[in-house]
Short mmCIF file of C-alpha atoms in Angstrom, two decimals:
data_model
loop_
_atom_site.label_atom_id
_atom_site.label_comp_id
_atom_site.label_asym_id
_atom_site.label_seq_id
_atom_site.Cartn_x
_atom_site.Cartn_y
_atom_site.Cartn_z
CA UNK A 294 1.48 2.08 -37.71
CA UNK A 295 1.42 5.06 -39.95
CA UNK A 296 -1.12 4.12 -42.91
CA UNK A 297 -2.01 6.01 -46.03
CA UNK A 298 -5.33 7.99 -46.48
CA UNK A 299 -7.06 4.78 -48.07
CA UNK A 300 -5.33 2.92 -44.73
CA UNK A 301 -3.58 0.75 -46.59
CA UNK A 302 0.54 0.34 -46.83
CA UNK A 303 2.45 -1.87 -49.07
CA UNK A 304 2.31 -5.32 -48.76
CA UNK A 305 -1.43 -5.30 -47.06
CA UNK A 306 -4.25 -7.16 -49.24
CA UNK A 307 -4.90 -4.62 -51.59
CA UNK A 308 -2.57 -1.57 -51.64
CA UNK A 309 -3.17 1.00 -54.11
CA UNK A 310 -0.15 2.74 -56.31
CA UNK A 311 1.24 5.91 -55.48
CA UNK A 312 1.47 8.76 -57.35
CA UNK A 313 3.34 10.40 -59.82
CA UNK A 314 6.32 12.74 -60.14
CA UNK A 315 6.78 15.97 -61.99
CA UNK A 316 9.94 16.31 -63.97
CA UNK A 317 11.40 19.63 -62.76
CA UNK A 318 14.34 20.38 -65.84
CA UNK A 319 16.18 16.74 -67.03
CA UNK A 320 15.13 15.07 -63.72
CA UNK A 321 13.54 11.34 -65.38
CA UNK A 322 16.75 9.95 -63.84
CA UNK A 323 15.78 10.72 -60.37
CA UNK A 324 11.75 10.08 -60.41
CA UNK A 325 12.80 6.94 -61.90
CA UNK A 326 15.40 5.50 -59.13
CA UNK A 327 12.98 7.58 -56.79
CA UNK A 328 9.74 5.47 -57.84
CA UNK A 329 11.67 2.00 -57.37
CA UNK A 330 12.48 3.15 -54.00
CA UNK A 331 8.79 3.64 -53.53
CA UNK A 332 7.76 0.40 -53.83
CA UNK A 333 10.56 -1.38 -52.92
CA UNK A 334 8.30 -3.51 -50.25
CA UNK A 335 10.54 -3.57 -47.08
CA UNK A 336 11.58 -0.07 -47.36
CA UNK A 337 8.76 1.53 -48.44
CA UNK A 338 6.43 -0.63 -44.94
CA UNK A 339 9.34 0.83 -42.97
CA UNK A 340 8.81 4.68 -44.34
CA UNK A 341 5.16 4.27 -44.12
CA UNK A 342 5.11 3.51 -40.07
CA UNK A 343 7.17 6.53 -39.71
CA UNK A 344 10.57 4.87 -39.05
CA UNK A 345 13.94 6.19 -39.34
CA UNK A 346 14.83 10.09 -39.63
CA UNK A 347 16.24 12.45 -37.61
CA UNK A 348 12.86 14.27 -38.11
CA UNK A 349 14.09 16.58 -39.85
CA UNK A 350 15.94 17.71 -43.13
CA UNK A 351 18.21 14.27 -43.79
CA UNK A 352 17.72 12.60 -46.92
CA UNK A 353 16.10 9.67 -44.73
CA UNK A 354 12.99 12.27 -43.43
CA UNK A 355 12.99 13.20 -47.45
CA UNK A 356 12.20 9.73 -48.83
CA UNK A 357 9.62 9.31 -45.92
CA UNK A 358 7.80 12.41 -46.39
CA UNK A 359 7.85 11.85 -50.37
CA UNK A 360 6.93 8.07 -50.08
CA UNK A 361 4.37 8.84 -47.36
CA UNK A 362 2.50 11.83 -49.92
CA UNK A 363 3.08 9.49 -52.63
CA UNK A 364 0.55 6.60 -51.11
CA UNK A 365 -1.78 9.19 -49.80
CA UNK A 366 -2.58 10.88 -52.72
CA UNK A 367 -1.64 8.40 -55.55
CA UNK A 368 -3.97 10.73 -58.43
CA UNK A 369 -1.55 13.60 -57.69
CA UNK A 370 2.13 13.91 -59.56
CA UNK A 371 4.27 15.34 -56.29
CA UNK A 372 6.92 17.67 -57.27
CA UNK A 373 10.40 16.09 -55.44
CA UNK A 374 11.92 19.87 -54.84
CA UNK A 375 13.73 18.84 -51.78
CA UNK A 376 15.99 15.92 -53.81
CA UNK A 377 16.48 18.54 -56.47
CA UNK A 378 17.32 20.42 -54.13
CA UNK A 379 19.97 17.90 -52.34
CA UNK A 380 21.98 17.03 -55.84
CA UNK A 381 25.20 18.50 -55.48
CA UNK A 382 24.94 17.31 -51.00
CA UNK A 383 24.72 13.72 -52.80
CA UNK A 384 28.00 14.77 -55.16
CA UNK A 385 29.48 17.25 -56.92
CA UNK A 386 29.25 16.42 -60.39
CA UNK A 387 26.01 16.33 -59.93
CA UNK A 388 23.95 19.49 -61.13
CA UNK A 389 20.31 20.28 -60.94
CA UNK A 390 19.15 20.85 -64.85
CA UNK A 391 21.23 18.48 -66.29
CA UNK A 392 20.64 14.91 -66.94
CA UNK A 393 22.32 12.34 -64.90
CA UNK A 394 23.52 8.97 -64.41
CA UNK A 395 20.80 7.29 -63.27
CA UNK A 396 22.66 4.45 -61.94
CA UNK A 397 24.98 7.19 -60.28
CA UNK A 398 22.20 8.94 -58.55
CA UNK A 399 20.91 5.50 -56.87
CA UNK A 400 24.19 4.62 -55.41
CA UNK A 401 24.63 8.14 -54.06
CA UNK A 402 21.65 8.28 -52.49
CA UNK A 403 21.49 4.47 -51.06
CA UNK A 404 25.04 5.75 -49.74
CA UNK A 405 23.02 8.77 -48.68
CA UNK A 406 20.29 7.29 -46.61
CA UNK A 407 22.76 4.58 -45.23
CA UNK A 408 24.59 7.62 -43.35
CA UNK A 409 21.30 8.66 -42.66
CA UNK A 410 19.68 5.64 -41.05
CA UNK A 411 23.30 4.88 -39.06
CA UNK A 412 23.18 8.42 -37.21
CA UNK A 413 19.79 8.23 -35.93
CA UNK A 414 20.03 4.37 -35.28
CA UNK A 415 21.65 3.56 -31.77
CA UNK A 416 23.61 0.47 -30.69
CA UNK A 417 26.08 -1.85 -33.02
CA UNK A 418 23.12 -3.49 -35.30
CA UNK A 419 23.72 -2.74 -38.83
CA UNK A 420 20.90 0.28 -39.98
CA UNK A 421 18.25 -1.07 -42.08
CA UNK A 422 19.05 0.30 -45.20
CA UNK A 423 22.11 -1.75 -44.94
CA UNK A 424 20.08 -4.99 -43.56
CA UNK A 425 17.78 -4.38 -46.77
CA UNK A 426 20.38 -3.27 -49.57
CA UNK A 427 23.51 -4.92 -47.94
CA UNK A 428 25.09 -7.40 -49.32
CA UNK A 429 28.93 -8.71 -48.99
CA UNK A 430 30.82 -9.92 -51.75
CA UNK A 431 34.08 -12.02 -51.33
CA UNK A 432 37.23 -12.21 -53.00
CA UNK A 433 39.33 -15.71 -52.74
CA UNK A 434 42.51 -16.15 -54.19
CA UNK A 435 44.08 -20.12 -54.42
CA UNK A 436 47.52 -21.14 -55.03
CA UNK A 437 47.22 -23.47 -57.95
CA UNK A 438 50.76 -25.23 -55.91
CA UNK A 439 49.94 -25.81 -52.68
CA UNK A 440 46.06 -24.80 -52.79
CA UNK A 441 47.02 -21.94 -49.82
CA UNK A 442 43.26 -19.28 -49.98
CA UNK A 443 43.08 -15.88 -49.10
CA UNK A 444 39.71 -13.88 -49.02
CA UNK A 445 39.01 -10.26 -49.12
CA UNK A 446 35.53 -9.11 -48.38
CA UNK A 447 33.79 -6.18 -49.87
CA UNK A 448 30.50 -4.79 -48.45
CA UNK A 449 28.21 -3.77 -51.39
CA UNK A 450 25.02 -2.22 -52.18
CA UNK A 451 24.19 -3.28 -55.76
CA UNK A 452 25.95 -5.09 -58.28
CA UNK A 453 27.28 -3.76 -61.43
CA UNK A 454 27.51 -6.75 -64.15
CA UNK A 455 29.28 -6.35 -67.87
CA UNK A 456 26.70 -7.28 -70.46
CA UNK A 457 28.53 -6.70 -73.85
CA UNK A 458 28.58 -10.76 -73.98
CA UNK A 459 25.77 -11.73 -72.06
CA UNK A 460 22.25 -12.50 -73.32
CA UNK A 461 20.90 -12.91 -69.84
CA UNK A 462 21.13 -12.07 -66.79
CA UNK A 463 22.42 -14.99 -65.40
CA UNK A 464 24.98 -15.35 -67.77
CA UNK A 465 25.91 -12.09 -66.81
CA UNK A 466 26.58 -13.34 -62.78
CA UNK A 467 28.47 -16.41 -64.54
CA UNK A 468 31.50 -13.68 -65.84
CA UNK A 469 30.99 -11.65 -62.75
CA UNK A 470 31.60 -14.87 -60.44
CA UNK A 471 34.35 -16.49 -63.60
CA UNK A 472 36.90 -17.76 -62.53
CA UNK A 473 40.26 -15.43 -63.30
CA UNK A 474 44.18 -17.19 -63.86
CA UNK A 475 46.85 -15.04 -61.89
CA UNK A 476 49.82 -15.64 -64.04
CA UNK A 477 52.70 -14.42 -66.30
CA UNK A 478 53.28 -10.50 -64.70
CA UNK A 479 50.36 -10.92 -62.62
CA UNK A 480 51.35 -14.01 -61.07
CA UNK A 481 50.68 -14.53 -56.82
CA UNK A 482 53.00 -13.75 -54.07
CA UNK A 483 51.85 -16.98 -52.24
CA UNK A 484 52.38 -16.41 -48.49
CA UNK A 485 53.01 -20.13 -47.77
CA UNK A 486 55.12 -21.01 -50.89
CA UNK A 487 57.15 -17.73 -50.10
CA UNK A 488 57.38 -16.96 -54.12
CA UNK A 489 55.15 -15.93 -57.12
CA UNK A 490 52.55 -18.53 -58.11
CA UNK A 491 50.39 -19.28 -60.61
CA UNK A 492 46.90 -18.53 -58.82
CA UNK A 493 42.93 -18.74 -59.19
CA UNK A 494 41.29 -15.73 -58.23
CA UNK A 495 36.95 -15.94 -57.85
CA UNK A 496 34.61 -13.62 -56.66
CA UNK A 497 31.31 -14.41 -55.41
CA UNK A 498 28.60 -13.06 -53.12
CA UNK A 499 29.25 -13.85 -50.05
CA UNK A 500 26.11 -12.42 -48.03
CA UNK A 501 23.31 -11.91 -50.13
CA UNK A 502 20.83 -8.61 -49.63
CA UNK A 503 17.57 -8.56 -48.86
CA UNK A 504 16.80 -6.41 -51.89
CA UNK A 505 19.20 -6.99 -54.67
CA UNK A 506 19.75 -3.76 -56.94
CA UNK A 507 21.91 -4.68 -60.47
CA UNK A 508 22.94 -2.23 -62.81
CA UNK A 509 23.29 -3.50 -66.46
CA UNK A 510 26.46 -1.67 -67.41
CA UNK A 511 25.33 -0.72 -71.42
CA UNK A 512 27.22 3.00 -71.38
CA UNK A 513 30.56 2.52 -72.91
CA UNK A 514 32.35 6.00 -74.11
CA UNK A 515 34.66 3.51 -76.52
CA UNK A 516 31.44 2.35 -78.54
CA UNK A 517 30.61 4.58 -81.31
CA UNK A 518 26.86 5.23 -80.01
CA UNK A 519 28.33 5.08 -76.47
CA UNK A 520 25.67 2.36 -75.47
CA UNK A 521 24.87 -1.18 -75.66
CA UNK A 522 21.22 -1.62 -77.00
CA UNK A 523 20.96 -5.57 -76.58
CA UNK A 524 18.14 -7.17 -74.89
CA UNK A 525 19.12 -9.12 -71.98
CA UNK A 526 16.78 -11.36 -70.91
CA UNK A 527 15.80 -11.27 -67.31
CA UNK A 528 14.09 -13.73 -65.39
CA UNK A 529 11.06 -12.73 -63.31
CA UNK A 530 12.47 -15.31 -60.35
CA UNK A 531 16.06 -15.32 -60.12
CA UNK A 532 18.40 -18.03 -58.08
CA UNK A 533 21.26 -16.82 -56.87
CA UNK A 534 22.48 -19.85 -55.21
CA UNK A 535 25.16 -20.34 -57.79
CA UNK A 536 26.86 -17.46 -57.25
CA UNK A 537 27.34 -17.58 -53.54
CA UNK A 538 30.32 -18.61 -51.74
CA UNK A 539 28.84 -21.52 -50.13
CA UNK A 540 25.63 -22.16 -52.48
CA UNK A 541 23.02 -20.86 -49.89
CA UNK A 542 19.81 -20.73 -51.04
CA UNK A 543 18.44 -16.90 -52.27
CA UNK A 544 15.76 -16.89 -54.14
CA UNK A 545 14.91 -13.42 -55.38
CA UNK A 546 11.27 -11.70 -57.14
CA UNK A 547 11.78 -8.65 -59.69
CA UNK A 548 9.82 -6.25 -58.39
CA UNK A 549 11.02 -3.19 -60.55
CA UNK A 550 12.50 -2.18 -64.04
CA UNK A 551 14.46 0.66 -64.26
CA UNK A 552 15.03 1.50 -68.53
CA UNK A 553 16.62 3.99 -70.21
CA UNK A 554 15.61 4.91 -73.77
CA UNK A 555 18.37 7.13 -75.62
CA UNK A 556 21.87 6.25 -77.00
CA UNK A 557 24.54 8.31 -74.60
CA UNK A 558 24.12 8.40 -70.44
CA UNK A 559 23.70 12.11 -70.80
CA UNK A 560 20.70 12.06 -73.04
CA UNK A 561 17.70 10.03 -73.53
CA UNK A 562 14.60 9.16 -71.46
CA UNK A 563 14.85 7.28 -68.37
CA UNK A 564 10.94 5.76 -67.27
CA UNK A 565 10.60 2.73 -64.54
CA UNK A 566 8.17 -0.40 -64.20
CA UNK A 567 7.44 -1.29 -60.86
CA UNK A 568 5.02 -4.28 -59.08
CA UNK A 569 2.51 -3.87 -56.42
CA UNK A 570 2.72 -5.83 -53.77
CA UNK A 571 -0.81 -7.48 -54.48
CA UNK A 572 0.14 -8.35 -58.39
CA UNK A 573 -0.02 -6.08 -61.56
CA UNK A 574 2.88 -3.55 -62.84
CA UNK A 575 2.35 0.01 -62.72
CA UNK A 576 4.37 2.19 -65.86
CA UNK A 577 6.10 5.21 -64.21
CA UNK A 578 6.59 7.93 -66.16
CA UNK A 579 7.60 10.81 -64.45
CA UNK A 580 3.95 12.57 -63.85
CA UNK A 581 2.14 9.51 -65.67
CA UNK A 582 1.80 6.15 -63.57
CA UNK A 583 -0.27 3.85 -65.33
CA UNK A 584 -1.20 0.36 -65.18
CA UNK A 585 1.04 -2.11 -67.60
CA UNK A 586 0.87 -5.68 -68.28
CA UNK A 587 3.59 -8.03 -67.39
CA UNK A 588 5.07 -8.72 -70.77
CA UNK A 589 5.31 -4.95 -71.20
CA UNK A 590 7.63 -5.04 -67.99
CA UNK A 591 9.85 -8.08 -68.86
CA UNK A 592 10.52 -6.85 -72.11
CA UNK A 593 12.63 -3.81 -71.87
CA UNK A 594 16.07 -3.01 -72.68
CA UNK A 595 16.77 -2.55 -68.76
CA UNK A 596 19.25 -0.78 -67.26
CA UNK A 597 18.73 -1.43 -63.59
CA UNK A 598 16.83 -4.19 -61.85
CA UNK A 599 15.77 -4.66 -58.38
CA UNK A 600 15.12 -7.94 -57.14
CA UNK A 601 13.48 -9.17 -53.47
CA UNK A 602 15.04 -11.89 -51.83
CA UNK A 603 11.75 -14.69 -50.95
CA UNK A 604 11.89 -15.95 -47.28
CA UNK A 605 13.57 -19.40 -47.22
CA UNK A 606 10.53 -22.09 -46.53
CA UNK A 607 9.83 -22.99 -43.35
CA UNK A 608 10.84 -26.37 -42.10
CA UNK A 609 8.73 -28.93 -42.06
CA UNK A 610 8.17 -32.16 -39.35
CA UNK A 611 8.35 -35.57 -40.71
CA UNK A 612 5.75 -38.29 -40.63
CA UNK A 613 7.57 -39.99 -37.46
CA UNK A 614 6.96 -36.47 -35.57
CA UNK A 615 5.81 -37.12 -32.00
CA UNK A 616 3.05 -34.13 -31.18
CA UNK A 617 4.01 -32.01 -28.29
CA UNK A 618 2.88 -32.48 -24.83
CA UNK A 619 0.98 -30.42 -22.66
CA UNK A 620 2.39 -29.77 -19.63
CA UNK A 621 -0.15 -29.67 -16.73
CA UNK A 622 -1.36 -26.03 -15.95
CA UNK A 623 0.31 -24.46 -18.99
CA UNK A 624 -1.32 -25.29 -21.41
CA UNK A 625 0.28 -25.38 -24.88
CA UNK A 626 3.49 -22.41 -25.88
CA UNK A 627 2.94 -21.28 -29.42
CA UNK A 628 6.23 -20.44 -30.85
CA UNK A 629 5.29 -16.99 -31.72
CA UNK A 630 5.98 -16.79 -36.17
CA UNK A 631 8.22 -14.21 -37.34
CA UNK A 632 6.72 -11.55 -39.61
CA UNK A 633 7.87 -11.64 -43.28
CA UNK A 634 7.49 -9.59 -45.78
CA UNK A 635 4.70 -10.14 -48.05
CA UNK A 636 5.40 -10.61 -51.44
#
């Protein structure tokens, strides 16, 4: 396992903070996203072990080198020149020296990481980027006449939620997964009824990701100021199960909050709060990385939120469970415990 100079990796008993990132000309949007990824526990652990990449100049290699350098030199401010130089490779709409939307950059960066990881990987198993961030949505349409259902599925790397009416993250998720009536000019062509009928449509989370990335859609060009400034409450621990297709247990813990200060997407300033695996919060503001209180991290006008899924509780044997019987000459077989990410 590759370790930092101090011999520590995120998820160990006493990890240290990483480095700051220099602002190379309106790159705060980029720096805040890179810091959130640096403190994404399963991603950081994988990269610090030297995993992934082509061992050359792909996006995954660049992120691995940045994360390794960050934890090796926590008192420095690194220059993310590789990422600035690769802006237009992510999207032709990006331009060096111009303020960009942090969420749009995050989506393009994750997609590029996924492509790099899949190109590097072998076999049919999903690449590790998809394993960490990848989820799946189910859109179900149900005929109100015959109850026939039709499902379609969409892979996603994040969720974008409307917050114009929502006062909390849970409320925004409720709006996102609320039933929608298909009637009038928007009637559903039911294949079972062989006619257009009224139907109900609902979007739910079919497969919950290991890391949940959420955008709170604050920017609206139709608003006078272009941005929704209201505070949206977000919890430390999020229960996603009411918004899943089967109501499966899916509990998450917050580890990063990305903030936009300003009135429009093309102006203002981005910074973020990140949680250390051993506990405690940091405020990452370009070159400056300082300790922060949890109260400060929880009271921001968040633009993006990052949650890590908690492992399901281990099943407990009932009081009547019989102890295992050793076999002669073999002793006890101990089942190897599956390693889980540290909170």
